[in-house]
Amino acid sequence: MRIRSAISATLASAGILLAGWQSGIHVEDTRGAAASTPAGTSGTTGATGSSSGTTGSTGSSSGTTGTSSTSGTTATDSGAAAEPTTGAAAKAGGTYAGSVVQTRFGAVQVQITVNAGSITDVTALHLTDDDRKSIMISNRAAPLLKAEVLAAQSADVQTIGGATITSDAYLSSLQAAIDAANL
Amino acid sequence: MNTQLLPAMAASSRGTRKGPGTFTAQHRRRLFRADLLTTSAWASVAAAVALWLADGGATGFSTPAGAFTALGIVAGLAGMDLVLLMLLLAARIPLIDQTVGHDRALEFHRKLGKPSLYLLLAHGILVAIGYGMAEGLDPVSEAVSLWVMVPDMWLAYISMALFIAVVVTSLVAVRRRFPYEFWYAVHLLTYAAVATSIPHQFSVGGLFAEGTWQRWYWLAVCIATGAALLHYRVLEPVVATFRHQLTVSRVVQVAPGVVSIEMHGLHLNELAGTGGRFFIWRFLAPGLWWHPHPFSLSAEPLQFDASGRGLLRITVRNLGRGSAQLAAVKPGTKVAVEGPYGIFSTAARSRDKVVMIGAGIGITPLRALLESTPFAPGQATVILRGRSEQELYLGDEILELAGNRGATVFHLTGGRSGRHPGSWLPDSTTKAGYRLADYAPDVATADVYVCGPAAWARNVLADARAAGVKEDQLHYERFDW
């Protein structure tokens, strides 16, 4: 390689990398700020405001699951439904949101629909979505977990191989929802 | 044969002769293009990484697991970029061909093969380690879980296997063991390898993710590469074949085992100045059509020959299995053509003086170059090498051309020296201590064109360098593909 081309190639590459890095720092700041907002609100588990906050972020950041779009309305119901039934040992119907479980790949929260004392549906309000690989794994694992849970009617089911962390968080959140429903 | 004309006036002649400086300017432009291409190649790798950084890629480096993953992603991005560069280098794009030449472009292509494979392997390994660390798994279990859990990953594994197959069969040691057709078939799998690698870049990787800069970059690069391949490797040859309508008109025996094949065709004025450059020929006859032959023109294309038709000529020796059949090509055979390729032509000139050195069948492109390349009388030297006079193919034509144009010709015949493996000259002259500069005293200020067997050509180039010829004055065509 000739000297002139070596120099210009080095300078051009360095310049391009520097420019990329600079704008990358900017992205990092905004993403950090965006990430902290829903995390702060979701600390108050189960409340109406919190679940809509988390679902909002799911929709915008990744568009993970088809279920997340509808969960905004059901979560609102859950707040209303859960309040009066608490402590009443009610095995009546309703939806119950589980706790938000933080993992290193993102937060996980599920919601169950109870009808006549049995779990009729499990909806993922939020799944691990820190990166695209987590999103794909969540999408693969969620239907499998749901099927298992509906069959077993409890959180005492096998975790999905290759999605251990998502599974554990999913089942913890599910257990919290089951507890809330007093099943 | 001409007598030696002017030994002196080496430096002072520049800028005073006919058309002085034309080659200087052409040479400067070519060097500029070469630098531009080199810079863009490196810049494209930098851009691949920079765009990833711009989309916030560096956030990963905050944790050890994230750092492995991030490094893996960088390796993958650089690897993908290099693979696309390799495809572009093999796409026979005129800009690249006219700047560095076909053989040099393929040399770069080959040089990039191993680095890009290493980058892709590093990509797989580092990402498996990084993902595995994040989940508390060892890299192997992580790799298995990726295969099982992530929908497009199995395709990426196949892609990796194909890339390994392509590079391994291209290693010199491996490639020699198999026929050309086997290597070629495996090499075509590159397209499958690239195709199978793309789904996981869409889904798991963020290369084409909505709302990122990377998306546009990769879309542009992938589409441009695909379009270049389609245009220059498929469309242009088809168009050239139909436009020129080449038909074999005559097959003339030049020497034992050597024939000149003449072809009539249309619009051959468009190929002016391609004497010495090569085309890839396919003779559309049973048993021959599927075999592509790279041969240089051994004469400048004629727009109108005696019968008023366009004429092309190649001169070939039966080296390979395919070439042997060529002697039996019947007049009237249609010929499909791709080209012209390479810069073994006036396009490579950088000086006013020119020295051409050819051996055996490598003499034939020099014959075409001598016919067309501009030089003032006395500024060209032609050195022909062969074991005997019969091996100086087209030697008579060259003598006549040189006589008309004022070039000096040397016929150097005889076997090569057994005791001096570094010599390109006949045994007798080697013993007498002759070097290139003794035949062409101006060689240090001339363009040197070398064409012949690889080992012999290496020796000529070494002698030329020793005589003070700089790298950008040396032009050689490899004949041993």
mmCIF file of N, CA, C and O in Angstrom, chain A residues 36-98:
data_model
loop_
_atom_site.group_PDB
_atom_site.id
_atom_site.type_symbol
_atom_site.label_atom_id
_atom_site.label_comp_id
_atom_site.label_asym_id
_atom_site.label_seq_id
_atom_site.Cartn_x
_atom_site.Cartn_y
_atom_site.Cartn_z
ATOM 1 N N SER A 36 -34.775 4.721 32.358
ATOM 2 C CA SER A 36 -34.977 4.931 33.787
ATOM 3 C C SER A 36 -36.421 5.313 34.104
ATOM 4 O O SER A 36 -36.917 5.024 35.177
ATOM 5 N N THR A 37 -37.112 5.946 33.197
ATOM 6 C CA THR A 37 -38.465 6.428 33.474
ATOM 7 C C THR A 37 -39.442 5.293 33.800
ATOM 8 O O THR A 37 -40.019 5.291 34.886
ATOM 9 N N PRO A 38 -39.599 4.314 32.900
ATOM 10 C CA PRO A 38 -40.576 3.275 33.239
ATOM 11 C C PRO A 38 -40.143 2.447 34.434
ATOM 12 O O PRO A 38 -40.983 2.003 35.205
ATOM 13 N N ALA A 39 -38.824 2.265 34.586
ATOM 14 C CA ALA A 39 -38.345 1.470 35.703
ATOM 15 C C ALA A 39 -38.767 2.109 37.022
ATOM 16 O O ALA A 39 -39.161 1.427 37.962
ATOM 17 N N GLY A 40 -38.701 3.422 37.081
ATOM 18 C CA GLY A 40 -39.069 4.126 38.313
ATOM 19 C C GLY A 40 -40.543 3.954 38.632
ATOM 20 O O GLY A 40 -40.894 3.657 39.782
ATOM 21 N N THR A 41 -41.384 4.088 37.655
ATOM 22 C CA THR A 41 -42.818 4.023 37.932
ATOM 23 C C THR A 41 -43.265 2.598 38.216
ATOM 24 O O THR A 41 -44.159 2.381 39.023
ATOM 25 N N SER A 42 -42.609 1.641 37.559
ATOM 26 C CA SER A 42 -43.086 0.272 37.709
ATOM 27 C C SER A 42 -42.750 -0.289 39.097
ATOM 28 O O SER A 42 -43.125 -1.414 39.404
ATOM 29 N N GLY A 43 -42.049 0.489 39.885
ATOM 30 C CA GLY A 43 -41.785 0.046 41.242
ATOM 31 C C GLY A 43 -43.077 -0.154 42.035
ATOM 32 O O GLY A 43 -43.173 -1.037 42.885
ATOM 33 N N THR A 44 -44.080 0.635 41.741
ATOM 34 C CA THR A 44 -45.361 0.470 42.417
ATOM 35 C C THR A 44 -46.183 -0.562 41.649
ATOM 36 O O THR A 44 -46.935 -0.250 40.743
ATOM 37 N N THR A 45 -45.995 -1.779 42.047
ATOM 38 C CA THR A 45 -46.552 -2.904 41.297
ATOM 39 C C THR A 45 -48.082 -2.951 41.371
ATOM 40 O O THR A 45 -48.669 -2.612 42.395
ATOM 41 N N GLY A 46 -48.636 -3.391 40.288
ATOM 42 C CA GLY A 46 -50.064 -3.691 40.318
ATOM 43 C C GLY A 46 -50.954 -2.502 40.081
ATOM 44 O O GLY A 46 -52.051 -2.644 39.570
ATOM 45 N N ALA A 47 -50.477 -1.308 40.447
ATOM 46 C CA ALA A 47 -51.323 -0.129 40.279
ATOM 47 C C ALA A 47 -51.547 0.154 38.802
ATOM 48 O O ALA A 47 -50.724 -0.182 37.957
ATOM 49 N N THR A 48 -52.655 0.805 38.522
ATOM 50 C CA THR A 48 -53.069 1.041 37.149
ATOM 51 C C THR A 48 -52.030 1.831 36.364
ATOM 52 O O THR A 48 -51.632 1.440 35.284
ATOM 53 N N GLY A 49 -51.577 2.924 36.982
ATOM 54 C CA GLY A 49 -50.633 3.801 36.291
ATOM 55 C C GLY A 49 -49.372 3.063 35.890
ATOM 56 O O GLY A 49 -48.875 3.231 34.785
ATOM 57 N N SER A 50 -48.906 2.201 36.791
ATOM 58 C CA SER A 50 -47.627 1.547 36.533
ATOM 59 C C SER A 50 -47.713 0.599 35.340
ATOM 60 O O SER A 50 -46.851 0.601 34.489
ATOM 61 N N SER A 51 -48.747 -0.181 35.291
ATOM 62 C CA SER A 51 -48.785 -1.163 34.208
ATOM 63 C C SER A 51 -48.930 -0.489 32.855
ATOM 64 O O SER A 51 -48.340 -0.929 31.878
ATOM 65 N N SER A 52 -49.698 0.566 32.800
ATOM 66 C CA SER A 52 -49.809 1.252 31.517
ATOM 67 C C SER A 52 -48.472 1.866 31.136
ATOM 68 O O SER A 52 -48.114 1.904 29.972
ATOM 69 N N GLY A 53 -47.735 2.306 32.178
ATOM 70 C CA GLY A 53 -46.401 2.867 31.902
ATOM 71 C C GLY A 53 -45.481 1.830 31.289
ATOM 72 O O GLY A 53 -44.851 2.085 30.272
ATOM 73 N N THR A 54 -45.456 0.669 31.870
ATOM 74 C CA THR A 54 -44.549 -0.357 31.346
ATOM 75 C C THR A 54 -44.996 -0.833 29.969
ATOM 76 O O THR A 54 -44.180 -1.021 29.090
ATOM 77 N N THR A 55 -46.297 -1.009 29.797
ATOM 78 C CA THR A 55 -46.740 -1.476 28.488
ATOM 79 C C THR A 55 -46.444 -0.449 27.419
ATOM 80 O O THR A 55 -46.093 -0.801 26.306
ATOM 81 N N GLY A 56 -46.558 0.795 27.798
ATOM 82 C CA GLY A 56 -46.239 1.863 26.844
ATOM 83 C C GLY A 56 -44.819 1.712 26.331
ATOM 84 O O GLY A 56 -44.580 1.760 25.134
ATOM 85 N N SER A 57 -43.900 1.447 27.246
ATOM 86 C CA SER A 57 -42.508 1.362 26.823
ATOM 87 C C SER A 57 -42.276 0.106 25.984
ATOM 88 O O SER A 57 -41.469 0.099 25.073
ATOM 89 N N THR A 58 -42.988 -0.954 26.295
ATOM 90 C CA THR A 58 -42.830 -2.175 25.506
ATOM 91 C C THR A 58 -43.183 -1.911 24.047
ATOM 92 O O THR A 58 -42.443 -2.267 23.144
ATOM 93 N N GLY A 59 -44.321 -1.284 23.892
ATOM 94 C CA GLY A 59 -44.790 -1.028 22.530
ATOM 95 C C GLY A 59 -43.811 -0.198 21.733
ATOM 96 O O GLY A 59 -43.508 -0.518 20.599
ATOM 97 N N SER A 60 -43.248 0.810 22.353
ATOM 98 C CA SER A 60 -42.410 1.728 21.588
ATOM 99 C C SER A 60 -41.029 1.147 21.326
ATOM 100 O O SER A 60 -40.514 1.262 20.229
ATOM 101 N N SER A 61 -40.455 0.493 22.336
ATOM 102 C CA SER A 61 -39.060 0.105 22.180
ATOM 103 C C SER A 61 -38.916 -1.111 21.273
ATOM 104 O O SER A 61 -37.940 -1.243 20.568
ATOM 105 N N SER A 62 -39.853 -2.011 21.275
ATOM 106 C CA SER A 62 -39.597 -3.237 20.531
ATOM 107 C C SER A 62 -40.798 -3.763 19.760
ATOM 108 O O SER A 62 -40.617 -4.431 18.745
ATOM 109 N N GLY A 63 -41.980 -3.474 20.256
ATOM 110 C CA GLY A 63 -43.134 -4.090 19.617
ATOM 111 C C GLY A 63 -43.104 -5.591 19.814
ATOM 112 O O GLY A 63 -43.375 -6.363 18.898
ATOM 113 N N THR A 64 -42.736 -6.015 21.013
ATOM 114 C CA THR A 64 -42.477 -7.426 21.271
ATOM 115 C C THR A 64 -43.638 -8.341 20.928
ATOM 116 O O THR A 64 -43.595 -9.101 19.970
ATOM 117 N N THR A 65 -44.667 -8.247 21.706
ATOM 118 C CA THR A 65 -45.716 -9.243 21.581
ATOM 119 C C THR A 65 -47.027 -8.607 21.184
ATOM 120 O O THR A 65 -47.305 -7.463 21.510
ATOM 121 N N GLY A 66 -47.805 -9.388 20.549
ATOM 122 C CA GLY A 66 -49.134 -8.924 20.184
ATOM 123 C C GLY A 66 -49.980 -8.650 21.416
ATOM 124 O O GLY A 66 -50.842 -7.797 21.404
ATOM 125 N N THR A 67 -49.709 -9.354 22.487
ATOM 126 C CA THR A 67 -50.531 -9.218 23.683
ATOM 127 C C THR A 67 -50.336 -7.870 24.366
ATOM 128 O O THR A 67 -51.240 -7.372 25.014
ATOM 129 N N SER A 68 -49.165 -7.300 24.217
ATOM 130 C CA SER A 68 -48.881 -6.093 24.982
ATOM 131 C C SER A 68 -49.797 -4.941 24.582
ATOM 132 O O SER A 68 -50.083 -4.070 25.387
ATOM 133 N N SER A 69 -50.282 -4.939 23.370
ATOM 134 C CA SER A 69 -51.116 -3.838 22.934
ATOM 135 C C SER A 69 -52.464 -3.859 23.659
ATOM 136 O O SER A 69 -53.006 -2.819 23.998
ATOM 137 N N THR A 70 -52.979 -5.030 23.913
ATOM 138 C CA THR A 70 -54.273 -5.112 24.589
ATOM 139 C C THR A 70 -54.129 -4.997 26.098
ATOM 140 O O THR A 70 -55.083 -4.687 26.793
ATOM 141 N N SER A 71 -52.921 -5.235 26.592
ATOM 142 C CA SER A 71 -52.771 -5.331 28.039
ATOM 143 C C SER A 71 -53.056 -4.009 28.736
ATOM 144 O O SER A 71 -53.382 -3.990 29.910
ATOM 145 N N GLY A 72 -52.939 -2.917 28.044
ATOM 146 C CA GLY A 72 -53.232 -1.629 28.670
ATOM 147 C C GLY A 72 -54.632 -1.602 29.256
ATOM 148 O O GLY A 72 -54.827 -1.199 30.404
ATOM 149 N N THR A 73 -55.581 -2.097 28.518
ATOM 150 C CA THR A 73 -56.960 -2.065 29.010
ATOM 151 C C THR A 73 -57.187 -3.106 30.095
ATOM 152 O O THR A 73 -57.810 -2.824 31.110
ATOM 153 N N THR A 74 -56.642 -4.282 29.885
ATOM 154 C CA THR A 74 -56.878 -5.319 30.900
ATOM 155 C C THR A 74 -56.203 -4.952 32.213
ATOM 156 O O THR A 74 -56.729 -5.239 33.286
ATOM 157 N N ALA A 75 -55.050 -4.315 32.108
ATOM 158 C CA ALA A 75 -54.369 -3.926 33.338
ATOM 159 C C ALA A 75 -55.232 -2.954 34.123
ATOM 160 O O ALA A 75 -55.274 -2.993 35.352
ATOM 161 N N THR A 76 -55.907 -2.074 33.441
ATOM 162 C CA THR A 76 -56.799 -1.125 34.110
ATOM 163 C C THR A 76 -57.904 -1.883 34.854
ATOM 164 O O THR A 76 -58.219 -1.588 36.007
ATOM 165 N N ASP A 77 -58.432 -2.907 34.186
ATOM 166 C CA ASP A 77 -59.456 -3.730 34.850
ATOM 167 C C ASP A 77 -58.898 -4.361 36.106
ATOM 168 O O ASP A 77 -59.533 -4.401 37.147
ATOM 169 N N SER A 78 -57.661 -4.841 35.985
ATOM 170 C CA SER A 78 -57.085 -5.585 37.095
ATOM 171 C C SER A 78 -57.001 -4.714 38.329
ATOM 172 O O SER A 78 -57.283 -5.162 39.439
ATOM 173 N N GLY A 79 -56.604 -3.474 38.100
ATOM 174 C CA GLY A 79 -56.538 -2.568 39.253
ATOM 175 C C GLY A 79 -57.891 -2.475 39.943
ATOM 176 O O GLY A 79 -57.997 -2.601 41.163
ATOM 177 N N ALA A 80 -58.927 -2.345 39.148
ATOM 178 C CA ALA A 80 -60.270 -2.225 39.709
ATOM 179 C C ALA A 80 -60.723 -3.544 40.315
ATOM 180 O O ALA A 80 -61.281 -3.585 41.405
ATOM 181 N N ALA A 81 -60.434 -4.617 39.613
ATOM 182 C CA ALA A 81 -60.926 -5.914 40.072
ATOM 183 C C ALA A 81 -60.175 -6.396 41.301
ATOM 184 O O ALA A 81 -60.760 -6.985 42.204
ATOM 185 N N ALA A 82 -58.843 -6.155 41.289
ATOM 186 C CA ALA A 82 -58.043 -6.680 42.384
ATOM 187 C C ALA A 82 -58.379 -6.004 43.716
ATOM 188 O O ALA A 82 -58.361 -6.645 44.758
ATOM 189 N N GLU A 83 -58.655 -4.748 43.675
ATOM 190 C CA GLU A 83 -58.887 -4.001 44.922
ATOM 191 C C GLU A 83 -59.979 -4.616 45.803
ATOM 192 O O GLU A 83 -59.702 -4.991 46.928
ATOM 193 N N PRO A 84 -61.173 -4.766 45.277
ATOM 194 C CA PRO A 84 -62.238 -5.247 46.156
ATOM 195 C C PRO A 84 -62.056 -6.707 46.572
ATOM 196 O O PRO A 84 -62.445 -7.083 47.665
ATOM 197 N N THR A 85 -61.430 -7.511 45.707
ATOM 198 C CA THR A 85 -61.360 -8.937 46.018
ATOM 199 C C THR A 85 -60.254 -9.279 47.004
ATOM 200 O O THR A 85 -60.176 -10.399 47.475
ATOM 201 N N THR A 86 -59.340 -8.344 47.263
ATOM 202 C CA THR A 86 -58.204 -8.653 48.105
ATOM 203 C C THR A 86 -58.673 -9.084 49.500
ATOM 204 O O THR A 86 -59.494 -8.429 50.131
ATOM 205 N N GLY A 87 -58.113 -10.169 49.971
ATOM 206 C CA GLY A 87 -58.417 -10.650 51.311
ATOM 207 C C GLY A 87 -59.756 -11.336 51.413
ATOM 208 O O GLY A 87 -60.068 -11.956 52.418
ATOM 209 N N ALA A 88 -60.552 -11.254 50.412
ATOM 210 C CA ALA A 88 -61.872 -11.860 50.481
ATOM 211 C C ALA A 88 -61.848 -13.326 50.101
ATOM 212 O O ALA A 88 -62.878 -13.967 50.080
ATOM 213 N N ALA A 89 -60.652 -13.845 49.814
ATOM 214 C CA ALA A 89 -60.497 -15.235 49.393
ATOM 215 C C ALA A 89 -61.423 -15.568 48.242
ATOM 216 O O ALA A 89 -61.931 -16.671 48.126
ATOM 217 N N ALA A 90 -61.615 -14.566 47.445
ATOM 218 C CA ALA A 90 -62.578 -14.748 46.371
ATOM 219 C C ALA A 90 -61.995 -15.597 45.267
ATOM 220 O O ALA A 90 -60.859 -15.381 44.836
ATOM 221 N N LYS A 91 -62.746 -16.556 44.840
ATOM 222 C CA LYS A 91 -62.329 -17.314 43.678
ATOM 223 C C LYS A 91 -63.154 -16.885 42.470
ATOM 224 O O LYS A 91 -63.435 -17.652 41.562
ATOM 225 N N ALA A 92 -63.567 -15.653 42.531
ATOM 226 C CA ALA A 92 -64.355 -15.120 41.430
ATOM 227 C C ALA A 92 -63.452 -14.798 40.246
ATOM 228 O O ALA A 92 -62.251 -15.014 40.300
ATOM 229 N N GLY A 93 -64.022 -14.291 39.191
ATOM 230 C CA GLY A 93 -63.235 -13.977 38.013
ATOM 231 C C GLY A 93 -62.519 -12.654 38.149
ATOM 232 O O GLY A 93 -62.739 -11.907 39.108
ATOM 233 N N GLY A 94 -61.651 -12.387 37.194
ATOM 234 C CA GLY A 94 -60.941 -11.119 37.178
ATOM 235 C C GLY A 94 -59.541 -11.311 36.663
ATOM 236 O O GLY A 94 -59.121 -12.437 36.379
ATOM 237 N N THR A 95 -58.853 -10.198 36.504
ATOM 238 C CA THR A 95 -57.466 -10.296 36.079
ATOM 239 C C THR A 95 -56.573 -9.799 37.191
ATOM 240 O O THR A 95 -56.916 -8.846 37.901
ATOM 241 N N TYR A 96 -55.441 -10.440 37.334
ATOM 242 C CA TYR A 96 -54.513 -10.104 38.402
ATOM 243 C C TYR A 96 -53.115 -9.981 37.807
ATOM 244 O O TYR A 96 -52.637 -10.920 37.152
ATOM 245 N N ALA A 97 -52.512 -8.823 38.052
ATOM 246 C CA ALA A 97 -51.158 -8.616 37.543
ATOM 247 C C ALA A 97 -50.147 -9.080 38.568
ATOM 248 O O ALA A 97 -50.335 -8.865 39.773
ATOM 249 N N GLY A 98 -49.109 -9.724 38.094
ATOM 250 C CA GLY A 98 -48.048 -10.146 38.988
ATOM 251 C C GLY A 98 -47.056 -9.021 39.218
ATOM 252 O O GLY A 98 -47.200 -7.918 38.667
#
